[in-house]
Every structure is written in structure tokens, then in C-alpha cells.
Amino acid sequence: MNWQIIDQSLPIFAKAFQLTCWLSLVGIIGSIIVGIISSLIQYFKVPILSQIFTAYVELARNTPLLIQLFFLYYAFPVLGLKMSAETCGIIGLIFLGGAYMAEGFTGGFNGVNTSQINSGKALGMNDLQLARYVVFPQGFALSMPALAANIIFLIKETSIFSVIAIPELTNTALDLIGMYYRSNEYLFVLVVAYAIIMIPVILILSYLEKRVRYGSFGN
Amino acid sequence: MAEEILKVEHLNQFYGDWQALHDINFTLNRGEVLTLLGPSGSGKSTLLRCLNGLENYKSGTIYFEGKKVDPTEKNWQNIRQKIGMVFQSYDLFPNLTVMENILLAPRKVQKRSEVDVKQEATKLLKRVGLEKYVNAYPRELSGGQKQRIAIVRALAMHPEIMLFDEVTASLDPEMVRGILKIMSDLSEKDHMTMIIVTHEMSFAAKIADQVLFLEDGKILEDTPGKEFFTKPKTKRAQEFLDSMNF
Amino acid sequence: MAEEILKVEHLNQFYGDWQALHDINFTLNRGEVLTLLGPSGSGKSTLLRCLNGLENYKSGTIYFEGKKVDPTEKNWQNIRQKIGMVFQSYDLFPNLTVMENILLAPRKVQKRSEVDVKQEATKLLKRVGLEKYVNAYPRELSGGQKQRIAIVRALAMHPEIMLFDEVTASLDPEMVRGILKIMSDLSEKDHMTMIIVTHEMSFAAKIADQVLFLEDGKILEDTPGKEFFTKPKTKRAQEFLDSMNF
Amino acid sequence: KGSSSNNSNSSGSNSNSNSSTVTAIKKRGVLRVAVFGDLPPYGWVNANGKRVGYDVNLARQMAKDMGVKVKFVQVNANNRVDTLNSDKADIILANFTVTPERKDVVDYAKPYMKVSVGVVSPKKAPITKASQLKGKSLIVTKGTTAENYFTKQKNVNLLKFDSKTQQFNAIKNKRAAALADDNSYLYAWVKRNPKYTVGIKSIGPKQYVSPAVKKGNKSLLNWANKEITKLNSKGFFTMDYDQELKPYFGKEVKSSDIVLKQGK
Amino acid sequence: MAHSAINVFLEGNNISRIIGGLWTSVWIAAVSLVLGLALGTILGVLRTLPNKVIRFVLRLYLEFFRIVPTIVLLYLAYYILPRTFHVNWPASWMAVLAFTLWVAAEFSDIVRGAIESVPKSQRESGLALGLNKMQLFRYVLLPQAAKLELPATINLATRVIKTTSLLMMISIMDVVAVGQQIIEANNQQYPNAVFWVYGLIFILYFIIDYPLSAWSKRLTAKHSR
Ligand SMILES: Nc1ncnc2c1ncn2[C@@H]1O[C@H](COP(=O)(O)OP(=O)(O)OP(=O)(O)O)[C@@H](O)[C@H]1O
Ligand SMILES: Nc1ncnc2c1ncn2[C@@H]1O[C@H](COP(=O)(O)OP(=O)(O)OP(=O)(O)O)[C@@H](O)[C@H]1O
Ligand SMILES: [Mg+2]
Ligand SMILES: [Mg+2]
């Protein structure tokens, strides 16, 4: 380990660090929005749309992000649709993440006890009221673990952005290695950088998960 | 005086190929208590659930307050507001406080004013001895307390009729008494029309104005008054009564 | 004749700061039935669990068959082979058939021969009327059937003493009878030493040779014979008995 | 591990790799060569799935002369050094330009090719001077001399890719104003992509391409030096040029632009 | 137009090369899964034991693999292990190593979760029968946990398969690397090959992963009933 090398590389890594955080944040928020919309459409079985979204979820969940990005970045322009690398990255991440989030929320909604739904019905609630007051609050709490796992997963997936020349953390490390051949140092900084992002995220998520779970189910 | 509040004709229900209810017919008058007895699996819960449209029954007609029920989900949503139901598993909404549990349906479904319903809820909570717990969450309550809140929640809707499905079955024996007392009071003081499924025979014998005995989805006996407990007509009912007393 | 099979001295158990058992002392003679009564949360299950080492009790001594028990996990593993226990939740292993459930411990723990144990298992299954179900999986059985298998599973170990923790509490009322009958038989015909926690008062009154009444983790009464049910010494016990009969 | 200092060997590469000595290679019977897999006409895989190209030919010849089989390890520009240091290959024949920085981390044998950085751009908007790149995007491959050169120029926004396939796809998708890489591939590439032109034919210093071995691997280094000399004298490189490169270049490239005269 | 570019698959033996690349991905995924699940089971069991030190160490292990993206793991295994620890296997085995350790980490958490969600009463009735710790795990906890963890395990498998798309980053000739070779080799004749080649790879991954995740979904639905 040569600390001088590490020290010199820090400004470059700092920029990449910001980019990784920013892309992750946008990707995660986008994924949650897409996930909620998609799971709502599936929950209410909106005709046609729900079939489309089911197909989308399966397609996105069962193919690698790398290929999705290659497609967006290299193959789409062939069809005349060109987007910047960052746009491709974010769209790719949201495409993938939205499907994972949709699965998570749908799992949560379906996990709500039928006896809870029955007692809501027995109180005369209509479908919308049932969804609004019974299924969603409890289903959301049930899907917290999946939500947390997905967030962690998506942050890590930003490392794949390096294949479409987005200068995020992994790309930066691999690039520096290619130029200066100090793999040990740069990979070390890379791992530390991910740890700095992930550890607080993991801690906050597990705290939130406990809070929500306790708030909703008391254990 | 004897106004028919509920009338069931030729009700049949299937699960797949399995017929859970066979040609059920009975009537219930306003202010009376019907107890539904029968061994496990005989279809008691299924029947109750048909009576407030939680099951899509296969065929048959239900008349509620003299009107034939059009068995669409939309229509049932209206009727259910007049039918209170309490289940064996105390199904309070775990994410809401006691008061929020009680307010939810009157506010959102019946659109009544908050002040109004709150006042009434407080009165009902006092009546079941739980006024202290307005802001507690279900997780902080014992089973017996939860079940009392579930009854209050149903009563806050001003139901015309209450359905109770083995509401004491999951409770500690000591808790059972309190709940049964509340049900007796509802009948005696409020003249609430009720259908009760229970395994507490002595309680059933005390409260029943009419007894339906079910087996394998069929009504074996439909007896007015308390005669069922002393002189059951069928051998099967006699056996059932015996088995309930060790 | 009265050989002490079990003796408990100054047993204390805590959960965190909360003392679940306070200075428990009692003795039980071979061939006798001890019933453990008390309201919910009084520590009955905790006491039973201490008696076969499922809890690491804080202090106190247990003597089993005259020998002081050294409370290490290793030692308990041996002693547990002589103590059968059946729980409220019918805990058959869902991944094994009825026969496999019964064979597991005699084969793997006691290393007895398969033929031997199988023969015995068949006999026991016949005794509880379930010989047809040898190859069934627990999910195919009703609660009462599962509980009978659980008893057979414990008996196949040739225990010196059986512990029953509210074994009928989750059963349909009609199933309860069969289980209680099996327990009576075990006492009367096999002279099995037993400790029974139950809320079935009339059954308890019939079978008990000795009654312990617990409240808040303390023994309030330790009464030989059936006197407890007719002339309880404490007011609390009287209230308890009242609450159990509606 | 590695101590401080100016000896900028990547830590751990201090061993004189016993698994890549000539004896060890002969004993193994296999020479492991790092080559490109997507850089026609130097190192690539043709439509029949066969590895071909100028570098690949050289690799085959070397293995033949050593009397062993050849095994290819496909690399990208940025992991060439690591591939040696991590013992994934014995020798690099992947258009590995000699630079002072690289000399610190690997040992170069005698050069076998001339090269310098060029810049390709669309004919419609040709880039002919480095100053035209100010404030524009420029595509490079990670770990190339082109990247190195332009990293030192300010005001050029570099888009860095892992592989040649990716970088050429990117320029075709018009993701940048131009692409910089070794001029010889660019010549080959524009011949196949006539809408583009090598607007800057040579920028930065003249450079050479050499085989590289792990730092301290004297045995293989000496062997490689002798081999290059021998092949040079036999005219192998001219032959290799004619066979592998010439068909891909336009008339602006001559054999003498690429192949070294004996001696240097 | 783009249509003619589909003919790129008819050139030479391109199709069989792509399938060959896919096979590389699949066997690496399969071997890693088998080894990773075995190791993960052991680690998962260890994590349910009371020993604090073991639990802490294994937790660190898990968190390391949760924090570091797989792409970085592959680099670490491929470039750092040989130098620093003098482990030098062929690239595909290094990938297997990295994947195995990753799978083991993720699976250990699945196993721990599953064992802990076997009802406490099951553990106790096993103990009450005199089973020792080993027997308890062997006959009671693990078989029941296996059933609980199956859907999550299948999902993990689909993730591993998808992650094999990164193998090309460490010089393994997986389906993506072969695809790039084909795109480059046919660049002139089929300028739109990029669309068809990545499209085919996309479909191939889908064909492998979709049945697995459908299976896992079915199991989950069955569980919750
Ligand atoms: N959703 C369902 N799908 C299939 N079969 C069902 C369903 N609900 C009930 N059944 C079956 O219908 C029959 C009647 O069930 P029901 O729950 O009404 O009995 P019950 O009299 O309420 O019994 P218990 O006293 O145990 O509550 C039983 O055989 C039961 O297995
Ligand atoms: N694992 C535990 N951790 C903390 N507190 C516990 C635990 N187990 C039991 N308790 C508490 O110890 C007390 C005694 O519980 P125990 O289960 O022995 O009561 P019980 O007499 O068997 O009641 P029941 O009739 O409801 O089964 C209760 O207050 C209970 O909440
Ligand atoms: Mg029922
Ligand atoms: Mg208990």
C-alpha cells in the first residue's frame, strides 16, 4: 500500500463518489415510484395495463442490468434513440429497480392477512377504502425488508455503469488502474468508498425497518 | 311485532366440488338471538360469511329487512354497514390506535362527523371498561381486550344485526366471561338482533331465542327457544351436546 | 410405596428483570398426577419448562429420581429422555410422517432397533385409534389427531414422567374429550407420573392427586387430593375457580 | 506490504515469477499470451471464431519457435498490466505501447512496431487540430496511451470505455466529437467506416510497441529479445504486415509506417 | 436496414459460439451455486449458535459481501488474490471462487433467517425428545428451514446467473465477450449487429432466468396460503 498514491487519487474518487451517490439516489427514488405505480396497477388488476406491467416486471427482473445498459446505450441509437450515458444509466437502473420494487410491494400487499381484509369488508369499506386504509399501510410495512434489500442492491448495481463510460466509483478505479497500474491502492479506496456509502444506508434501513414493523405490527 | 329482519332461502355454497352449505332456509326476527351450533367443519362460519356477502354463494336468496339482496359486491358494501361482524381472530387493524380503529369506518364509510363518532366511541369504550385505552395500539392489549374493542368497532356503525363467529374461542378462559357478559347485555339491554356461533353451551342455552344445528352443511334442527338444549330432536344433536360436556 | 420422583427446591426464574417464578418448592411421588392451575401468565408453562431444562433457571435445585440435577445442557439431554412433554401447539415435525415422527428419538437418541420401536409405535397408535395414519404427514391430520400422535411420540421414549402443557387448549371442543380420555387412561392403567397444566376444571378435579395453584410466579396453594376444587384455602383460588365456570 | 517510495512496482510483483520462465513455460508446454479480442486487425476473433491479427500471428510464431502450444488470454487495455502481475499470462502482445510509466511496472522486450496517437472524427465535422477539442467530448479506451496523453491536456472531456468494441460503438452513436487511439487502428477502422477520417494523424511523441513480460522475468525477456531480432532478420514482421494489416489499411499507410527496420 | 442485420447469426458459427459463451456463464453459475449453498448452510447454522465471536466474524463476512459490488469482487479475486495470497487458478475458477464466497454470504443470511423462523416450539419439542444440538439441526431445523428458504434461494440463483454477465470484465469468454467479438468482427458487413447480438443475449438470459423466478413465485404463493 502506498498512501501517497491513495492520497493523490482522493479528489478524483471524491467526484466519482458524488456521482455514485447522486445516480443511486435518483435511481432509487425513480424505482420506488415506478414500483408503486406498477404494483398498484397489478393490485387493482387494471385491464391491459396490468398485463403490460406484469410483462415489464418479468422482463426487467430476469435480465442482467449490463445487457439492459448495453441495449440502451449501444443498440438504441441504431433505432435512432440516443440518450446521454447518465440518462441511460438512470433509465436502466429505474427499469431494473422498478421491477424489483414492484415485486416487493406486490409481495407486501398480497401478504396482508385475509382476515384483516375481511374485517375491513365487514365494516362496509369499498375496494378503494380497503386498499387505502387496510391493504396499503400494512402491505407497505410488510414490504419494508424487500425495499431495504432492493435499495442496497441498486446502489451496488451502479458499479455496472462503468461499462457505459459513466465516471462513477468503479469506472474511476478501473480507469486509474489502467493508467497507473496501482491495483491494490485503487481497489482499496474503491472498497472503502462503497463501505462509506453502504454502512450508513444499511444501518438507517434496518432502523427504519424495525420502526415501521413495530409501528404496524408491534414486534 | 315479530318483524323478519333476515330470511334465507335455499342457500347453497360450494368450495370447488365440495358442497359446504346444502339448501339452507331460516328466518330471524328483529331483536332475537339465533345461535348456530354444530361440530367443526359443519359450515357455521361459511353461513355467517354468506350472510354479509364475504362469500359469493352459489345459489339461493337472502332477504334483509324484507328486501331481496342483490348479491353484487357494490350492493353488499352498503348492506354490510348495517351488519356488524366479529371474528374469532381479533382483527383490529394493528397500525391504528384503538380510537382510530373505531373511527375509521363511521368516518370514512358512513361519513359521520368526527366529534359525533368520538363521543359515541368513548361511551361504548366506557361500557366495555376500556376507556383508558383510547390511544393504545392493539399490540398493547390482551386478547380479551382486543375482542372487546372489535365489538365496539362493529357497534359504532349502528348495525341492525350483529354476527359473532366464535369470538371467545382464542381467549384465555378467564377472559371469556367478560365478553359473554357484553353479548348478553347487548341482547337484553339493547335488544340487538344477533347470530352467534359459539362452543360455550351454557351461554348459548342462556341467550338463545332460536337454535340452528348444522352438520355437513345441512340444517339438522331449527328449534325456537331453548328446547334444543334439553330435548334435541335428533340423535346427532344429542351426541353433540354430550361431547361438549366432559 | 411413595417414592419421590421429582423434588423442586427454591426454584427462581427471571426474564430480564421480571421474576417469572418465585421460590418454587414441591415434591411429586411416582405414579401420581400433579395438576398445575393458575391464571394466564402465572408461570405454569415456565415451571414445566424448567422441569425438563428448556429454561436455564436462575437458582434452585431440582432432584430427579432422587439425584440432584446438574443443570448443564449435556446432562439435561440425558434426563429429557426420561421426561416426556407435550405442548399446546401440536408440534409434530411437519417434514416427517407420523411413523417417522415417532421413530426419530428412540432411534437416534436412544439407538434402539427399528423393528422394536416400530412394533411399539404400532401398538401405541392402535391404542389412540390412529393406526391408519402411520404414513400420513401432520398436515393431513386434524388438531386432535396431531395431539394424540404427539402423546404417542413422547410415550415411545418410555418416559418416567409426562408433562402436559394445556394440550387441549387449541383443540375443537369435540376433540378435547378424546385427549383427556387418553390422559386418564395413562394415569389409571399405566400409573404414569404426570404433571398437567389445564383449564378443564372438571377433568383436573377428576384426575388430580395433588394440585399446585400458582399466581404471579408464586405457589399460593399446594393441596393433596381433590380438596382444592371444593375447599380452596385462598380467596384468590376461589375467584379463579368461579371464573372458570360461567 | 509494499513500502513507500519511488519504486513504483505494483506491490507483490517483486517475485521473479517462476511460473513464467522459459523453462517453466517449456515444461508446461503452453505459452500464455495476453491479446486483444476485439481490435481488428491486431488482435480479434474473426467471423469463424478464430483468433487472428498481427499480434496474434506474432504470438503463434513465438510459441512455435519455443516449441510449445499457445494459449490466449483476452484482455482489455486497462487490465494488461494486472494480467501479467497476477500471473494470468506470460507475455503481453496486445499493442502495448512502451511508455516510461509502464516501464516501471513491466519489462519490455525489443519493439516490433511503430505507433503514435491519432484522432478520428466524422468527415462532416473533422477534428484536425488538438485545439478543436477544447470543451468537447473525446472517446478513449481506459489504460491506453491516448487516454494518458489527453488526460494531461486540460479542457477535454474524456469518455472512457473498457473495450475497443464499446469505444467504436460510442463514436458511431455520435457520443463525442472524436475518438483518440493508436493511429494504426484508426486507419484500419476508417477504411471500414468511410464516413470518418483520421483528422489528426499523429499527436504526441512517436512511440513503439513491444512485447512485455512481468517485471524481473529475465529469462523470458532475454528469450523474447532474441526472438524479435531473429524474426526481424527473417522479415517476419513485413510478412505479418502484408498478411494481417495491409488489407485493412487505406493507401495512406505504408509498411514502413508500422514495421520497424532492423536495429532500433 | 436493421432487418438484414439479423443475418449476422448465420455468419460462420456465430450462433454456436454464443451458445458456447452462454454455457461458460451457466456452468460457472451452477458450480458456484452448489459450492456456495453448501458453505452458506454451514455458515448460516453457525450464525444461529450463541457463540458471540463466531457470530461477529460471520456477520463481518456477510457485510463485506453485501457492501462490495460483485464487479469489484471479481477484480479482487482475479487480480489481488494471486498477488497477495499467491492463489492462482484459471480465470473461470477465480470467478467461481468469488461467486461462491458471495453466494455463501448471502445464503448464510437466508439460512439463518429460515432457521430462526422455524417456530420455537419445534426446537423445543425436539429438545424435549432428548435430541442433541446436531440431531436437532439435522432432523428438525434444517429440513424445515430448507422449505422456508427455497424461494429466496431460487431468487439468489437467478441473480447469480444474471451476474455472470460481468465475467467478461475478468477476461472470461462468456456470452457477452463472445457477443462483442462477433459485433466487432461483423462490424463492416452488419453495422446494426450490435442491436441483434445484444438482443439475443438479452433473450437468452431471460429464457434461463424466467422459469426459475416463476418457480420461486409459485412456491412463495403456496407458502402464504
Ligand atoms: N375457503 C375455503 N376453501 C375450501 N374449503 C373451505 C373453505 N372454507 C371452509 N371450507 C370447508 O368448508 C367446510 C365448512 O367450513 P366452516 O369454516 O364453515 O366450518 P365451521 O362450522 O365454521 O367449523 P369451525 O367450528 O371449525 O369453525 C369445512 O369442511 C371446511 O374445510
Ligand atoms: N421468553 C420469555 N421472555 C419474557 N417473558 C416471558 C417469556 N416467557 C414467559 N414470559 C412471561 O412470564 C410470565 C409467565 O409466563 P408463562 O407462559 O409461564 O405463563 P402461564 O401460566 O403458562 O400462562 P398461560 O396460561 O397463558 O399459558 C408471563 O408474564 C410471561 O409474559
Ligand atoms: Mg368456523
Ligand atoms: Mg402456558
mmCIF file of C-alpha atoms in Angstrom, chain E residues 59-217:
data_model
loop_
_atom_site.group_PDB
_atom_site.id
_atom_site.type_symbol
_atom_site.label_atom_id
_atom_site.label_comp_id
_atom_site.label_asym_id
_atom_site.label_seq_id
_atom_site.Cartn_x
_atom_site.Cartn_y
_atom_site.Cartn_z
ATOM 1 C CA ARG E 59 -21.506 -11.042 10.329
ATOM 2 C CA LEU E 60 -18.454 -9.113 9.157
ATOM 3 C CA TYR E 61 -18.007 -11.628 6.389
ATOM 4 C CA LEU E 62 -21.616 -11.181 5.313
ATOM 5 C CA GLU E 63 -21.476 -7.403 5.457
ATOM 6 C CA PHE E 64 -18.301 -7.287 3.396
ATOM 7 C CA PHE E 65 -20.009 -9.186 0.623
ATOM 8 C CA ARG E 66 -23.147 -7.117 0.987
ATOM 9 C CA ILE E 67 -21.210 -3.882 0.683
ATOM 10 C CA VAL E 68 -18.871 -4.649 -2.188
ATOM 11 C CA PRO E 69 -20.376 -4.829 -5.691
ATOM 12 C CA THR E 70 -19.811 -8.108 -7.465
ATOM 13 C CA ILE E 71 -17.818 -6.483 -10.223
ATOM 14 C CA VAL E 72 -15.314 -5.355 -7.616
ATOM 15 C CA LEU E 73 -15.285 -8.799 -6.023
ATOM 16 C CA LEU E 74 -14.373 -10.270 -9.366
ATOM 17 C CA TYR E 75 -11.469 -7.872 -9.703
ATOM 18 C CA LEU E 76 -10.297 -8.602 -6.205
ATOM 19 C CA ALA E 77 -10.380 -12.337 -6.829
ATOM 20 C CA TYR E 78 -8.784 -12.120 -10.228
ATOM 21 C CA TYR E 79 -6.048 -9.620 -9.616
ATOM 22 C CA ILE E 80 -5.413 -9.285 -5.903
ATOM 23 C CA LEU E 81 -5.643 -12.856 -4.654
ATOM 24 C CA PRO E 82 -2.912 -14.180 -6.981
ATOM 25 C CA ARG E 83 -0.517 -11.438 -5.990
ATOM 26 C CA THR E 84 -1.184 -11.094 -2.352
ATOM 27 C CA PHE E 85 -2.035 -14.638 -1.440
ATOM 28 C CA HIS E 86 -0.450 -16.490 -4.337
ATOM 29 C CA VAL E 87 -3.642 -18.273 -5.251
ATOM 30 C CA ASN E 88 -3.517 -18.586 -8.984
ATOM 31 C CA TRP E 89 -6.207 -20.537 -10.685
ATOM 32 C CA PRO E 90 -7.629 -20.105 -14.170
ATOM 33 C CA ALA E 91 -9.946 -17.141 -14.551
ATOM 34 C CA SER E 92 -13.105 -19.202 -14.515
ATOM 35 C CA TRP E 93 -12.156 -20.805 -11.220
ATOM 36 C CA MET E 94 -11.352 -17.443 -9.755
ATOM 37 C CA ALA E 95 -14.825 -16.370 -10.787
ATOM 38 C CA VAL E 96 -16.217 -19.492 -9.171
ATOM 39 C CA LEU E 97 -14.336 -18.604 -6.005
ATOM 40 C CA ALA E 98 -15.639 -15.037 -5.933
ATOM 41 C CA PHE E 99 -19.181 -16.132 -6.705
ATOM 42 C CA THR E 100 -19.052 -18.956 -4.182
ATOM 43 C CA LEU E 101 -17.970 -16.686 -1.367
ATOM 44 C CA TRP E 102 -20.623 -14.184 -2.343
ATOM 45 C CA VAL E 103 -23.365 -16.814 -2.598
ATOM 46 C CA ALA E 104 -22.256 -18.303 0.711
ATOM 47 C CA ALA E 105 -22.521 -14.915 2.379
ATOM 48 C CA GLU E 106 -25.981 -14.200 1.030
ATOM 49 C CA PHE E 107 -27.187 -17.723 1.620
ATOM 50 C CA SER E 108 -25.877 -17.817 5.182
ATOM 51 C CA ASP E 109 -28.268 -14.996 5.919
ATOM 52 C CA ILE E 110 -31.143 -16.786 4.233
ATOM 53 C CA VAL E 111 -30.399 -19.941 6.222
ATOM 54 C CA ARG E 112 -30.085 -18.044 9.473
ATOM 55 C CA GLY E 113 -33.379 -16.290 8.832
ATOM 56 C CA ALA E 114 -35.103 -19.541 7.933
ATOM 57 C CA ILE E 115 -33.773 -21.417 10.951
ATOM 58 C CA GLU E 116 -34.810 -18.590 13.214
ATOM 59 C CA SER E 117 -38.280 -18.583 11.752
ATOM 60 C CA VAL E 118 -38.829 -22.263 12.387
ATOM 61 C CA PRO E 119 -41.281 -21.980 15.290
ATOM 62 C CA LYS E 120 -39.578 -22.025 18.669
ATOM 63 C CA SER E 121 -41.933 -24.776 19.709
ATOM 64 C CA GLN E 122 -40.421 -27.069 17.064
ATOM 65 C CA ARG E 123 -36.977 -26.600 18.510
ATOM 66 C CA GLU E 124 -38.310 -27.190 21.988
ATOM 67 C CA SER E 125 -40.222 -30.294 21.165
ATOM 68 C CA GLY E 126 -37.066 -31.635 19.550
ATOM 69 C CA LEU E 127 -35.095 -30.865 22.684
ATOM 70 C CA ALA E 128 -37.836 -32.323 24.868
ATOM 71 C CA LEU E 129 -37.381 -35.604 22.990
ATOM 72 C CA GLY E 130 -33.734 -35.612 24.033
ATOM 73 C CA LEU E 131 -32.245 -34.698 20.656
ATOM 74 C CA ASN E 132 -28.813 -33.104 20.920
ATOM 75 C CA LYS E 133 -27.861 -29.929 19.025
ATOM 76 C CA MET E 134 -26.548 -31.781 15.983
ATOM 77 C CA GLN E 135 -29.588 -34.017 15.771
ATOM 78 C CA LEU E 136 -31.851 -31.054 16.249
ATOM 79 C CA PHE E 137 -30.336 -29.281 13.254
ATOM 80 C CA ARG E 138 -30.082 -32.421 11.179
ATOM 81 C CA TYR E 139 -33.597 -33.776 11.637
ATOM 82 C CA VAL E 140 -35.747 -30.840 12.689
ATOM 83 C CA LEU E 141 -34.429 -27.383 11.898
ATOM 84 C CA LEU E 142 -32.612 -27.764 8.590
ATOM 85 C CA PRO E 143 -35.307 -29.739 6.754
ATOM 86 C CA GLN E 144 -37.925 -27.229 7.799
ATOM 87 C CA ALA E 145 -35.664 -24.282 7.072
ATOM 88 C CA ALA E 146 -34.937 -25.705 3.638
ATOM 89 C CA LYS E 147 -38.578 -25.431 2.753
ATOM 90 C CA LEU E 148 -38.832 -21.884 4.021
ATOM 91 C CA GLU E 149 -35.711 -20.752 2.215
ATOM 92 C CA LEU E 150 -36.411 -22.321 -1.154
ATOM 93 C CA PRO E 151 -37.980 -19.280 -2.855
ATOM 94 C CA ALA E 152 -35.212 -16.958 -1.670
ATOM 95 C CA THR E 153 -32.644 -19.490 -2.805
ATOM 96 C CA ILE E 154 -34.073 -19.669 -6.284
ATOM 97 C CA ASN E 155 -34.080 -15.895 -6.451
ATOM 98 C CA LEU E 156 -30.452 -15.879 -5.421
ATOM 99 C CA ALA E 157 -29.746 -18.352 -8.214
ATOM 100 C CA THR E 158 -31.333 -16.059 -10.779
ATOM 101 C CA ARG E 159 -29.212 -13.205 -9.502
ATOM 102 C CA VAL E 160 -26.067 -15.292 -9.792
ATOM 103 C CA ILE E 161 -26.933 -16.212 -13.357
ATOM 104 C CA LYS E 162 -27.553 -12.591 -14.248
ATOM 105 C CA THR E 163 -24.326 -11.548 -12.603
ATOM 106 C CA THR E 164 -22.363 -13.865 -14.863
ATOM 107 C CA SER E 165 -22.769 -11.098 -17.436
ATOM 108 C CA LEU E 166 -19.867 -9.405 -15.628
ATOM 109 C CA LEU E 167 -17.475 -12.255 -16.281
ATOM 110 C CA MET E 168 -16.112 -10.628 -19.404
ATOM 111 C CA MET E 169 -14.597 -7.998 -17.134
ATOM 112 C CA ILE E 170 -12.032 -10.546 -15.999
ATOM 113 C CA SER E 171 -11.101 -11.998 -19.369
ATOM 114 C CA ILE E 172 -13.569 -14.860 -19.332
ATOM 115 C CA MET E 173 -15.061 -15.602 -22.721
ATOM 116 C CA ASP E 174 -18.632 -15.523 -21.535
ATOM 117 C CA VAL E 175 -21.625 -14.836 -23.712
ATOM 118 C CA VAL E 176 -21.165 -11.075 -23.565
ATOM 119 C CA ALA E 177 -17.486 -11.249 -24.509
ATOM 120 C CA VAL E 178 -18.286 -13.543 -27.416
ATOM 121 C CA GLY E 179 -21.066 -11.179 -28.421
ATOM 122 C CA GLN E 180 -18.629 -8.278 -28.523
ATOM 123 C CA GLN E 181 -16.215 -10.287 -30.640
ATOM 124 C CA ILE E 182 -18.986 -11.003 -33.083
ATOM 125 C CA ILE E 183 -20.108 -7.407 -33.204
ATOM 126 C CA GLU E 184 -16.559 -6.284 -33.897
ATOM 127 C CA ALA E 185 -15.838 -8.974 -36.468
ATOM 128 C CA ASN E 186 -19.003 -8.195 -38.424
ATOM 129 C CA ASN E 187 -18.870 -4.508 -37.939
ATOM 130 C CA GLN E 188 -18.481 -3.691 -41.586
ATOM 131 C CA GLN E 189 -20.964 -6.074 -43.067
ATOM 132 C CA TYR E 190 -23.626 -5.665 -40.407
ATOM 133 C CA PRO E 191 -23.332 -2.272 -38.799
ATOM 134 C CA ASN E 192 -26.538 -2.961 -36.854
ATOM 135 C CA ALA E 193 -25.310 -6.244 -35.475
ATOM 136 C CA VAL E 194 -24.963 -4.562 -32.112
ATOM 137 C CA PHE E 195 -28.735 -4.453 -31.829
ATOM 138 C CA TRP E 196 -29.301 -8.082 -32.732
ATOM 139 C CA VAL E 197 -26.435 -9.544 -30.766
ATOM 140 C CA TYR E 198 -27.300 -7.755 -27.523
ATOM 141 C CA GLY E 199 -30.934 -8.519 -28.234
ATOM 142 C CA LEU E 200 -30.217 -12.224 -28.498
ATOM 143 C CA ILE E 201 -28.163 -12.214 -25.305
ATOM 144 C CA PHE E 202 -30.977 -10.371 -23.550
ATOM 145 C CA ILE E 203 -33.431 -13.040 -24.648
ATOM 146 C CA LEU E 204 -31.102 -15.885 -23.714
ATOM 147 C CA TYR E 205 -30.736 -14.600 -20.174
ATOM 148 C CA PHE E 206 -34.476 -14.195 -19.970
ATOM 149 C CA ILE E 207 -35.063 -17.749 -21.145
ATOM 150 C CA ILE E 208 -32.833 -19.107 -18.402
ATOM 151 C CA ASP E 209 -33.971 -16.885 -15.570
ATOM 152 C CA TYR E 210 -37.674 -16.578 -16.173
ATOM 153 C CA PRO E 211 -38.636 -20.194 -15.428
ATOM 154 C CA LEU E 212 -36.614 -20.059 -12.224
ATOM 155 C CA SER E 213 -38.236 -16.928 -10.936
ATOM 156 C CA ALA E 214 -41.659 -18.167 -11.961
ATOM 157 C CA TRP E 215 -40.998 -21.289 -9.918
ATOM 158 C CA SER E 216 -39.926 -19.277 -6.925
ATOM 159 C CA LYS E 217 -43.022 -17.128 -7.201
#
